PDB file of C-alpha atoms and ligand atoms in Angstrom:
ATOM      1  CA  PHE A  15       0.000   0.000   0.000  1.00 33.00           C
ATOM      2  CA  PRO A  16       1.846   3.120  -1.195  1.00 36.00           C
ATOM      3  CA  ALA A  17       0.565   5.320   1.633  1.00 38.00           C
ATOM      4  CA  VAL A  18       2.285   3.278   4.345  1.00 37.00           C
ATOM      5  CA  ARG A  19       5.330   2.147   2.384  1.00 39.00           C
ATOM      6  CA  GLN A  20       8.497   2.718   4.332  1.00 39.00           C
ATOM      7  CA  ASP A  21      10.677   4.532   1.770  1.00 40.00           C
ATOM      8  CA  LYS A  22      13.595   5.347   4.025  1.00 43.00           C
ATOM      9  CA  PRO A  23      13.846   2.694   6.683  1.00 42.00           C
ATOM     10  CA  GLU A  24      15.114   4.182   9.917  1.00 43.00           C
ATOM     11  CA  PRO A  25      16.896   1.451  11.822  1.00 45.00           C
ATOM     12  CA  GLY A  26      16.286   1.426  15.507  1.00 43.00           C
ATOM     13  CA  ARG A  27      12.942   3.168  15.255  1.00 42.00           C
ATOM     14  CA  ASN A  28       9.931   1.342  16.505  1.00 43.00           C
ATOM     15  CA  SER A  29       7.826   0.460  13.438  1.00 40.00           C
ATOM     16  CA  PHE A  30       4.608   1.445  15.191  1.00 37.00           C
ATOM     17  CA  LEU A  31       5.877   5.006  15.795  1.00 35.00           C
ATOM     18  CA  LEU A  32       7.266   5.152  12.277  1.00 37.00           C
ATOM     19  CA  ARG A  33       3.869   4.294  10.826  1.00 42.00           C
ATOM     20  CA  CYS A  34       2.106   6.900  12.974  1.00 36.00           C
ATOM     21  CA  ARG A  35       4.512   9.560  11.745  1.00 40.00           C
ATOM     22  CA  GLN A  36       3.984   8.551   8.108  1.00 43.00           C
ATOM     23  CA  VAL A  37       0.230   8.733   8.542  1.00 41.00           C
ATOM     24  CA  ASN A  38       0.704  12.491   9.086  1.00 46.00           C
ATOM     25  CA  HIS A  39       1.739  12.820   5.434  1.00 46.00           C
ATOM     26  CA  ILE A  40      -1.336  11.080   4.128  1.00 45.00           C
ATOM     27  CA  PRO A  41      -4.211  13.254   2.909  1.00 49.00           C
ATOM     28  CA  ARG A  42      -6.805  13.655   5.673  1.00 54.00           C
ATOM     29  CA  ARG A  43      -9.615  11.976   3.723  1.00 50.00           C
ATOM     30  CA  PHE A  44      -7.694   8.641   3.692  1.00 47.00           C
ATOM     31  CA  ARG A  45      -6.554   8.722   7.299  1.00 48.00           C
ATOM     32  CA  LEU A  46      -9.645   7.157   8.813  1.00 48.00           C
ATOM     33  CA  HIS A  47      -9.335   4.092   6.581  1.00 49.00           C
ATOM     34  CA  LEU A  48      -5.657   3.689   7.316  1.00 45.00           C
ATOM     35  CA  PHE A  49      -5.960   4.190  11.043  1.00 45.00           C
ATOM     36  CA  PRO A  50      -6.290   0.429  11.895  1.00 46.00           C
ATOM     37  CA  LEU A  51      -3.042  -0.242   9.998  1.00 44.00           C
ATOM     38  CA  ALA A  52      -1.149   1.782  12.575  1.00 49.00           C
ATOM     39  CA  PHE A  53      -1.957  -0.918  15.122  1.00 46.00           C
ATOM     40  CA  MET A  54      -0.831  -3.831  12.983  1.00 50.00           C
ATOM     41  CA  PRO A  55       2.422  -5.323  14.246  1.00 50.00           C
ATOM     42  CA  SER A  56       5.201  -5.412  11.655  1.00 52.00           C
ATOM     43  CA  ILE A  57       5.938  -8.638   9.782  1.00 48.00           C
ATOM     44  CA  SER A  58       9.357  -8.957  11.408  1.00 55.00           C
ATOM     45  CA  PHE A  59       7.774  -8.598  14.844  1.00 51.00           C
ATOM     46  CA  LEU A  60       5.363 -11.435  13.959  1.00 51.00           C
ATOM     47  CA  ASN A  61       8.310 -13.586  12.826  1.00 56.00           C
ATOM     48  CA  HIS A  62      10.059 -13.045  16.139  1.00 60.00           C
ATOM     49  CA  LEU A  63       6.887 -13.768  18.041  1.00 57.00           C
ATOM     50  CA  GLY A  64       6.442 -16.999  16.067  1.00 55.00           C
ATOM     51  CA  ALA A  65      10.009 -18.101  16.818  1.00 58.00           C
ATOM     52  CA  LEU A  66       9.588 -17.261  20.495  1.00 56.00           C
ATOM     53  CA  LEU A  67       6.320 -19.170  20.710  1.00 54.00           C
ATOM     54  CA  THR A  68       7.887 -22.239  19.094  1.00 49.00           C
ATOM     55  CA  LEU A  69      10.819 -22.096  21.504  1.00 46.00           C
ATOM     56  CA  TRP A  70       8.464 -21.706  24.452  1.00 49.00           C
ATOM     57  CA  LEU A  71       6.369 -24.682  23.306  1.00 47.00           C
ATOM     58  CA  LEU A  72       9.484 -26.840  22.924  1.00 45.00           C
ATOM     59  CA  LEU A  73      10.899 -25.847  26.311  1.00 44.00           C
ATOM     60  CA  CYS A  74       7.726 -25.870  28.365  1.00 43.00           C
ATOM     61  CA  CYS A  75       5.835 -28.739  26.848  1.00 46.00           C
ATOM     62  CA  GLY A  76       8.773 -31.000  26.088  1.00 47.00           C
ATOM     63  CA  ALA A  77       9.493 -31.809  22.461  1.00 49.00           C
ATOM     64  CA  PRO A  78       7.526 -34.903  21.471  1.00 50.00           C
ATOM     65  CA  ALA A  79       9.779 -37.891  20.976  1.00 47.00           C
ATOM     66  CA  ALA A  80       8.180 -38.703  17.705  1.00 47.00           C
ATOM     67  CA  GLU A  81       8.058 -35.890  15.142  1.00 52.00           C
ATOM     68  CA  ASN A  82       5.333 -33.374  15.655  1.00 71.00           C
ATOM     69  CA  GLY A  83       1.999 -34.643  14.544  1.00 91.00           C
ATOM     70  CA  ARG A  84       2.511 -38.099  16.069  1.00 96.00           C
ATOM     71  CA  ILE A  85       2.033 -39.597  19.486  1.00 97.00           C
ATOM     72  CA  LEU A  86       4.244 -42.610  20.004  1.00 98.00           C
ATOM     73  CA  MET A  87       2.571 -44.882  22.543  1.00 98.00           C
ATOM     74  CA  VAL A  88       4.439 -47.843  24.020  1.00 98.00           C
ATOM     75  CA  THR A  89       2.808 -50.889  25.555  1.00 98.00           C
ATOM     76  CA  GLU A  90       3.231 -54.608  26.178  1.00 97.00           C
ATOM     77  CA  ALA A  91       0.409 -56.185  24.236  1.00 97.00           C
ATOM     78  CA  THR A  92      -0.303 -59.487  26.025  1.00 96.00           C
ATOM     79  CA  PHE A  93      -2.587 -57.888  28.561  1.00 97.00           C
ATOM     80  CA  PRO A  94      -6.233 -58.302  27.547  1.00 97.00           C
ATOM     81  CA  PRO A  95      -8.614 -56.443  27.709  1.00 98.00           C
ATOM     82  CA  TYR A  96      -6.207 -53.466  27.988  1.00 98.00           C
ATOM     83  CA  GLU A  97      -3.915 -54.393  25.091  1.00 98.00           C
ATOM     84  CA  PHE A  98      -3.683 -57.469  22.942  1.00 98.00           C
ATOM     85  CA  ARG A  99      -2.770 -58.360  19.399  1.00 96.00           C
ATOM     86  CA  ASP A 100      -5.091 -59.300  16.602  1.00 96.00           C
ATOM     87  CA  GLY A 101      -2.611 -60.246  13.906  1.00 95.00           C
ATOM     88  CA  ASN A 102      -0.498 -57.150  13.435  1.00 93.00           C
ATOM     89  CA  THR A 103      -3.012 -54.802  15.045  1.00 96.00           C
ATOM     90  CA  ILE A 104      -2.863 -53.878  18.723  1.00 98.00           C
ATOM     91  CA  LEU A 105      -6.337 -53.514  20.193  1.00 98.00           C
ATOM     92  CA  GLY A 106      -7.770 -52.854  23.639  1.00 98.00           C
ATOM     93  CA  ILE A 107      -8.798 -50.213  26.153  1.00 98.00           C
ATOM     94  CA  ASP A 108      -5.394 -48.429  26.237  1.00 98.00           C
ATOM     95  CA  PRO A 109      -5.078 -48.009  22.436  1.00 98.00           C
ATOM     96  CA  GLU A 110      -8.710 -46.828  22.439  1.00 98.00           C
ATOM     97  CA  ILE A 111      -8.006 -44.145  25.069  1.00 97.00           C
ATOM     98  CA  MET A 112      -4.860 -43.001  23.277  1.00 98.00           C
ATOM     99  CA  ARG A 113      -6.630 -42.922  19.916  1.00 97.00           C
ATOM    100  CA  GLU A 114      -9.075 -40.445  21.437  1.00 97.00           C
ATOM    101  CA  VAL A 115      -6.182 -38.396  22.919  1.00 95.00           C
ATOM    102  CA  ALA A 116      -4.574 -38.306  19.461  1.00 96.00           C
ATOM    103  CA  ARG A 117      -7.859 -37.263  17.848  1.00 96.00           C
ATOM    104  CA  ARG A 118      -8.347 -34.431  20.331  1.00 93.00           C
ATOM    105  CA  THR A 119      -4.783 -33.165  19.981  1.00 92.00           C
ATOM    106  CA  GLY A 120      -4.908 -33.475  16.179  1.00 94.00           C
ATOM    107  CA  ARG A 121      -2.103 -36.023  16.008  1.00 96.00           C
ATOM    108  CA  GLU A 122      -1.613 -39.496  14.604  1.00 97.00           C
ATOM    109  CA  LEU A 123      -1.253 -42.429  17.013  1.00 97.00           C
ATOM    110  CA  VAL A 124       1.651 -44.819  16.532  1.00 97.00           C
ATOM    111  CA  ILE A 125       1.833 -47.864  18.828  1.00 98.00           C
ATOM    112  CA  GLU A 126       4.970 -49.829  19.648  1.00 98.00           C
ATOM    113  CA  ASP A 127       4.937 -53.168  21.457  1.00 97.00           C
ATOM    114  CA  MET A 128       7.864 -53.815  23.831  1.00 97.00           C
ATOM    115  CA  SER A 129       8.675 -55.596  27.087  1.00 95.00           C
ATOM    116  CA  PHE A 130       6.729 -54.196  30.030  1.00 96.00           C
ATOM    117  CA  ASP A 131       9.826 -53.341  32.048  1.00 94.00           C
ATOM    118  CA  SER A 132      10.939 -50.972  29.233  1.00 96.00           C
ATOM    119  CA  VAL A 133       7.788 -48.909  28.722  1.00 98.00           C
ATOM    120  CA  ILE A 134       8.481 -46.307  31.415  1.00 98.00           C
ATOM    121  CA  THR A 135      12.167 -46.025  30.454  1.00 98.00           C
ATOM    122  CA  ALA A 136      11.080 -45.382  26.852  1.00 98.00           C
ATOM    123  CA  VAL A 137       9.025 -42.393  28.018  1.00 98.00           C
ATOM    124  CA  VAL A 138      11.731 -41.057  30.363  1.00 98.00           C
ATOM    125  CA  SER A 139      14.407 -41.252  27.649  1.00 97.00           C
ATOM    126  CA  GLY A 140      12.186 -39.407  25.166  1.00 96.00           C
ATOM    127  CA  LYS A 141      11.913 -42.373  22.791  1.00 97.00           C
ATOM    128  CA  ALA A 142       8.149 -42.512  23.370  1.00 98.00           C
ATOM    129  CA  ASP A 143       5.508 -39.953  24.293  1.00 97.00           C
ATOM    130  CA  ALA A 144       3.171 -42.079  26.404  1.00 98.00           C
ATOM    131  CA  ALA A 145       3.159 -45.489  28.067  1.00 98.00           C
ATOM    132  CA  ALA A 146      -0.370 -46.885  28.116  1.00 98.00           C
ATOM    133  CA  SER A 147      -0.065 -50.424  29.344  1.00 98.00           C
ATOM    134  CA  GLY A 148      -2.322 -51.067  32.330  1.00 98.00           C
ATOM    135  CA  ILE A 149       0.350 -49.305  34.392  1.00 98.00           C
ATOM    136  CA  THR A 150      -0.237 -49.186  38.124  1.00 98.00           C
ATOM    137  CA  VAL A 151       0.624 -45.856  39.734  1.00 98.00           C
ATOM    138  CA  THR A 152       3.404 -46.411  42.306  1.00 98.00           C
ATOM    139  CA  PRO A 153       5.515 -43.870  44.235  1.00 97.00           C
ATOM    140  CA  GLU A 154       8.709 -45.118  42.497  1.00 97.00           C
ATOM    141  CA  ARG A 155       7.181 -44.668  39.026  1.00 98.00           C
ATOM    142  CA  ARG A 156       5.786 -41.256  40.026  1.00 98.00           C
ATOM    143  CA  ARG A 157       9.350 -40.075  40.572  1.00 98.00           C
ATOM    144  CA  LYS A 158      10.195 -40.814  36.901  1.00 98.00           C
ATOM    145  CA  VAL A 159       7.042 -39.854  34.971  1.00 98.00           C
ATOM    146  CA  ASP A 160       3.818 -37.881  35.269  1.00 98.00           C
ATOM    147  CA  PHE A 161       0.595 -39.879  35.380  1.00 98.00           C
ATOM    148  CA  SER A 162      -2.826 -39.108  33.928  1.00 97.00           C
ATOM    149  CA  ILE A 163      -5.833 -39.327  36.200  1.00 97.00           C
ATOM    150  CA  PRO A 164      -6.429 -42.995  37.121  1.00 98.00           C
ATOM    151  CA  TYR A 165      -8.873 -44.766  34.814  1.00 97.00           C
ATOM    152  CA  VAL A 166      -9.231 -48.231  36.413  1.00 97.00           C
ATOM    153  CA  GLU A 167      -9.246 -49.662  39.924  1.00 98.00           C
ATOM    154  CA  ALA A 168      -7.237 -52.873  39.704  1.00 98.00           C
ATOM    155  CA  ALA A 169      -5.794 -55.640  41.897  1.00 98.00           C
ATOM    156  CA  GLN A 170      -3.270 -58.459  41.896  1.00 98.00           C
ATOM    157  CA  VAL A 171      -4.803 -61.919  42.169  1.00 98.00           C
ATOM    158  CA  ILE A 172      -3.529 -65.463  42.541  1.00 98.00           C
ATOM    159  CA  ILE A 173      -4.149 -67.996  39.771  1.00 98.00           C
ATOM    160  CA  VAL A 174      -3.810 -71.707  40.656  1.00 98.00           C
ATOM    161  CA  PRO A 175      -4.723 -75.002  39.036  1.00 98.00           C
ATOM    162  CA  LYS A 176      -8.283 -75.980  40.000  1.00 96.00           C
ATOM    163  CA  GLY A 177      -8.252 -78.046  43.194  1.00 94.00           C
ATOM    164  CA  SER A 178      -4.831 -76.743  44.267  1.00 97.00           C
ATOM    165  CA  PRO A 179      -4.073 -76.855  48.025  1.00 97.00           C
ATOM    166  CA  ILE A 180      -3.292 -73.118  47.737  1.00 98.00           C
ATOM    167  CA  ARG A 181      -6.501 -71.391  48.917  1.00 97.00           C
ATOM    168  CA  LYS A 182      -5.355 -68.010  50.239  1.00 95.00           C
ATOM    169  CA  ARG A 183      -2.400 -65.619  50.221  1.00 94.00           C
ATOM    170  CA  GLU A 184      -0.501 -67.251  53.135  1.00 94.00           C
ATOM    171  CA  ASP A 185      -0.497 -70.577  51.259  1.00 97.00           C
ATOM    172  CA  ILE A 186       1.802 -69.352  48.463  1.00 97.00           C
ATOM    173  CA  ARG A 187       4.764 -68.861  50.809  1.00 96.00           C
ATOM    174  CA  GLY A 188       7.470 -71.378  49.913  1.00 97.00           C
ATOM    175  CA  LYS A 189       5.708 -72.362  46.672  1.00 98.00           C
ATOM    176  CA  ARG A 190       6.898 -71.636  43.121  1.00 98.00           C
ATOM    177  CA  ILE A 191       5.238 -68.358  42.158  1.00 98.00           C
ATOM    178  CA  GLY A 192       5.206 -66.998  38.605  1.00 98.00           C
ATOM    179  CA  VAL A 193       4.978 -63.253  37.915  1.00 98.00           C
ATOM    180  CA  GLN A 194       5.501 -60.836  35.032  1.00 97.00           C
ATOM    181  CA  HIS A 195       8.956 -59.301  35.256  1.00 96.00           C
ATOM    182  CA  GLY A 196       8.834 -55.723  36.625  1.00 96.00           C
ATOM    183  CA  ALA A 197       5.069 -55.710  37.157  1.00 97.00           C
ATOM    184  CA  THR A 198       3.389 -54.879  40.449  1.00 98.00           C
ATOM    185  CA  GLY A 199       2.770 -58.618  41.019  1.00 98.00           C
ATOM    186  CA  ASP A 200       6.561 -59.073  40.896  1.00 98.00           C
ATOM    187  CA  ILE A 201       7.066 -56.128  43.280  1.00 97.00           C
ATOM    188  CA  TYR A 202       4.420 -57.408  45.725  1.00 98.00           C
ATOM    189  CA  VAL A 203       5.676 -61.004  45.860  1.00 98.00           C
ATOM    190  CA  THR A 204       9.358 -59.964  46.082  1.00 98.00           C
ATOM    191  CA  ARG A 205       8.674 -57.510  48.932  1.00 97.00           C
ATOM    192  CA  ASN A 206       6.131 -59.482  50.933  1.00 97.00           C
ATOM    193  CA  ILE A 207       6.665 -63.162  50.242  1.00 96.00           C
ATOM    194  CA  GLN A 208       9.836 -64.348  48.483  1.00 97.00           C
ATOM    195  CA  GLN A 209      11.763 -64.333  45.186  1.00 98.00           C
ATOM    196  CA  PRO A 210       9.280 -65.246  42.415  1.00 98.00           C
ATOM    197  CA  GLU A 211       9.924 -66.851  39.041  1.00 98.00           C
ATOM    198  CA  ARG A 212       9.891 -64.024  36.527  1.00 98.00           C
ATOM    199  CA  PHE A 213       8.373 -64.373  33.055  1.00 97.00           C
ATOM    200  CA  PRO A 214       8.481 -61.870  30.177  1.00 96.00           C
ATOM    201  CA  ASN A 215       4.704 -61.438  30.379  1.00 95.00           C
ATOM    202  CA  GLY A 216       1.657 -62.489  32.397  1.00 95.00           C
ATOM    203  CA  ALA A 217       0.440 -64.891  29.705  1.00 95.00           C
ATOM    204  CA  LEU A 218       3.648 -66.930  30.043  1.00 96.00           C
ATOM    205  CA  ALA A 219       3.353 -66.931  33.859  1.00 97.00           C
ATOM    206  CA  VAL A 220      -0.192 -68.318  33.534  1.00 97.00           C
ATOM    207  CA  ALA A 221       0.941 -70.855  30.914  1.00 96.00           C
ATOM    208  CA  ALA A 222       3.569 -72.019  33.432  1.00 98.00           C
ATOM    209  CA  VAL A 223       0.805 -72.656  36.006  1.00 98.00           C
ATOM    210  CA  ALA A 224      -1.169 -74.640  33.420  1.00 97.00           C
ATOM    211  CA  ALA A 225       1.953 -76.655  32.559  1.00 97.00           C
ATOM    212  CA  GLY A 226       2.708 -77.354  36.248  1.00 97.00           C
ATOM    213  CA  LYS A 227       6.049 -75.462  36.086  1.00 98.00           C
ATOM    214  CA  VAL A 228       4.967 -73.106  38.879  1.00 98.00           C
ATOM    215  CA  ASP A 229       2.345 -73.588  41.616  1.00 98.00           C
ATOM    216  CA  ALA A 230       0.661 -70.195  41.238  1.00 98.00           C
ATOM    217  CA  ALA A 231       0.836 -66.967  39.269  1.00 98.00           C
ATOM    218  CA  VAL A 232       0.297 -63.478  40.648  1.00 98.00           C
ATOM    219  CA  ILE A 233      -0.958 -61.105  37.972  1.00 98.00           C
ATOM    220  CA  ASP A 234      -3.533 -58.341  37.404  1.00 98.00           C
ATOM    221  CA  GLN A 235      -7.177 -59.252  37.924  1.00 98.00           C
ATOM    222  CA  ASP A 236      -8.720 -58.346  34.549  1.00 98.00           C
ATOM    223  CA  PRO A 237      -6.150 -60.147  32.358  1.00 98.00           C
ATOM    224  CA  ALA A 238      -6.300 -63.037  34.878  1.00 98.00           C
ATOM    225  CA  LYS A 239     -10.043 -63.370  34.215  1.00 97.00           C
ATOM    226  CA  MET A 240      -9.474 -63.419  30.463  1.00 96.00           C
ATOM    227  CA  TYR A 241      -6.700 -66.038  30.692  1.00 95.00           C
ATOM    228  CA  VAL A 242      -8.676 -68.254  33.067  1.00 96.00           C
ATOM    229  CA  ALA A 243     -11.785 -67.965  30.874  1.00 94.00           C
ATOM    230  CA  GLY A 244      -9.724 -69.664  28.182  1.00 88.00           C
ATOM    231  CA  ASN A 245      -8.536 -72.530  30.407  1.00 93.00           C
ATOM    232  CA  GLU A 246     -11.013 -74.470  32.522  1.00 92.00           C
ATOM    233  CA  ARG A 247      -8.249 -76.179  34.536  1.00 96.00           C
ATOM    234  CA  LEU A 248      -7.282 -72.871  36.202  1.00 98.00           C
ATOM    235  CA  GLU A 249      -8.992 -70.747  38.829  1.00 98.00           C
ATOM    236  CA  ILE A 250      -8.567 -67.349  40.491  1.00 98.00           C
ATOM    237  CA  LEU A 251      -8.544 -67.210  44.298  1.00 98.00           C
ATOM    238  CA  PRO A 252     -11.295 -64.899  45.555  1.00 96.00           C
ATOM    239  CA  GLU A 253      -9.186 -62.688  47.835  1.00 96.00           C
ATOM    240  CA  PRO A 254      -7.174 -60.008  45.924  1.00 97.00           C
ATOM    241  CA  LEU A 255      -3.627 -59.255  47.141  1.00 97.00           C
ATOM    242  CA  THR A 256      -3.504 -55.529  46.434  1.00 97.00           C
ATOM    243  CA  SER A 257      -5.587 -52.551  45.488  1.00 98.00           C
ATOM    244  CA  GLU A 258      -4.132 -50.424  42.661  1.00 98.00           C
ATOM    245  CA  SER A 259      -5.077 -47.901  40.012  1.00 98.00           C
ATOM    246  CA  TYR A 260      -3.988 -47.674  36.391  1.00 98.00           C
ATOM    247  CA  ALA A 261      -2.954 -44.447  34.706  1.00 98.00           C
ATOM    248  CA  ILE A 262      -1.119 -43.392  31.556  1.00 98.00           C
ATOM    249  CA  ALA A 263       2.495 -42.255  31.919  1.00 98.00           C
ATOM    250  CA  VAL A 264       3.944 -39.245  30.070  1.00 98.00           C
ATOM    251  CA  ARG A 265       7.221 -37.346  30.348  1.00 97.00           C
ATOM    252  CA  LYS A 266       7.443 -35.107  33.384  1.00 97.00           C
ATOM    253  CA  GLY A 267       6.038 -31.696  32.496  1.00 96.00           C
ATOM    254  CA  ASP A 268       4.247 -32.827  29.322  1.00 94.00           C
ATOM    255  CA  THR A 269       1.129 -30.840  30.130  1.00 92.00           C
ATOM    256  CA  VAL A 270      -0.139 -31.049  26.547  1.00 89.00           C
ATOM    257  CA  LEU A 271      -0.630 -34.818  26.697  1.00 91.00           C
ATOM    258  CA  LEU A 272      -1.752 -34.795  30.328  1.00 90.00           C
TER     259      LEU A 272
HETATM  260  N1  LIG B 314      -0.429 -53.301  36.472  1.00 83.29           N
HETATM  261  C1  LIG B 314       0.812 -53.949  36.484  1.00 83.29           C
HETATM  262  C2  LIG B 314       1.944 -52.971  36.647  1.00 83.29           C
HETATM  263  O1  LIG B 314       1.793 -51.808  36.457  1.00 83.29           O
HETATM  264  C3  LIG B 314       1.050 -54.811  35.286  1.00 83.29           C
HETATM  265  C4  LIG B 314       0.870 -54.139  33.988  1.00 83.29           C
HETATM  266  C5  LIG B 314       1.294 -55.019  32.842  1.00 83.29           C
HETATM  267  N2  LIG B 314       0.893 -54.442  31.630  1.00 83.29           N
HETATM  268  C6  LIG B 314       1.047 -54.994  30.430  1.00 83.29           C
HETATM  269  N3  LIG B 314       0.563 -54.370  29.405  1.00 83.29           N
HETATM  270  N4  LIG B 314       1.702 -56.106  30.287  1.00 83.29           N
HETATM  271  O2  LIG B 314       3.029 -53.325  36.943  1.00 83.29           O
END
């Protein structure tokens, strides 16, 4: 627009003041129309603001591990109904929740399956953005990651072969107990009973009970129900060992995902 063109740029002068001064040279009848232009920030100011905003977003919100536009979720997918595989697809409650988070934040969800004892480390190291894996909130884990609000009340239960002499928690002392490595069942048995036999996932711990390789397995209640539903020679003891809640883990300070 010729009327506001800056013919002789004066370095160091605030562009707003410069514009106001130039408006004085514009014929009166045009001034009213041009008045709003005086309040428009200069292009270079907008560029700086943009750069500052980007920097602020990166610093305050934590750069997403995956490129922008993606949420990389990590999980261990042998944990029905929370996560399980159907061929190459990972289905379940956790992927469903994260799909909705991705939809609401306008990003694409990418899911990676890994061992359960690596999911929190993956978030801490920045490899992943969120661990959604039926994760129980514990004080130790809280020190490493931030947790979403809890979405399930859960418990550890004991699975035994039907008719086993093990009827309650005291009976497993001195027996061979299978757990999932790094899971809260592992933590509970190690702290309160004895060294358990650790398996890469709960399904293998339950398979070991069915095969008579261990006397009992201690795993989460909901997957336990699903596993036992598929094997009529196993049963779950009625009294739960713990009371826990599941939440989704994100990097500390990642308020956008939280
Ligand atoms: N809730 C237990 C824990 O946090 C076990 C979770 C196992 N999750 C899984 N997807 N395999 O330790």
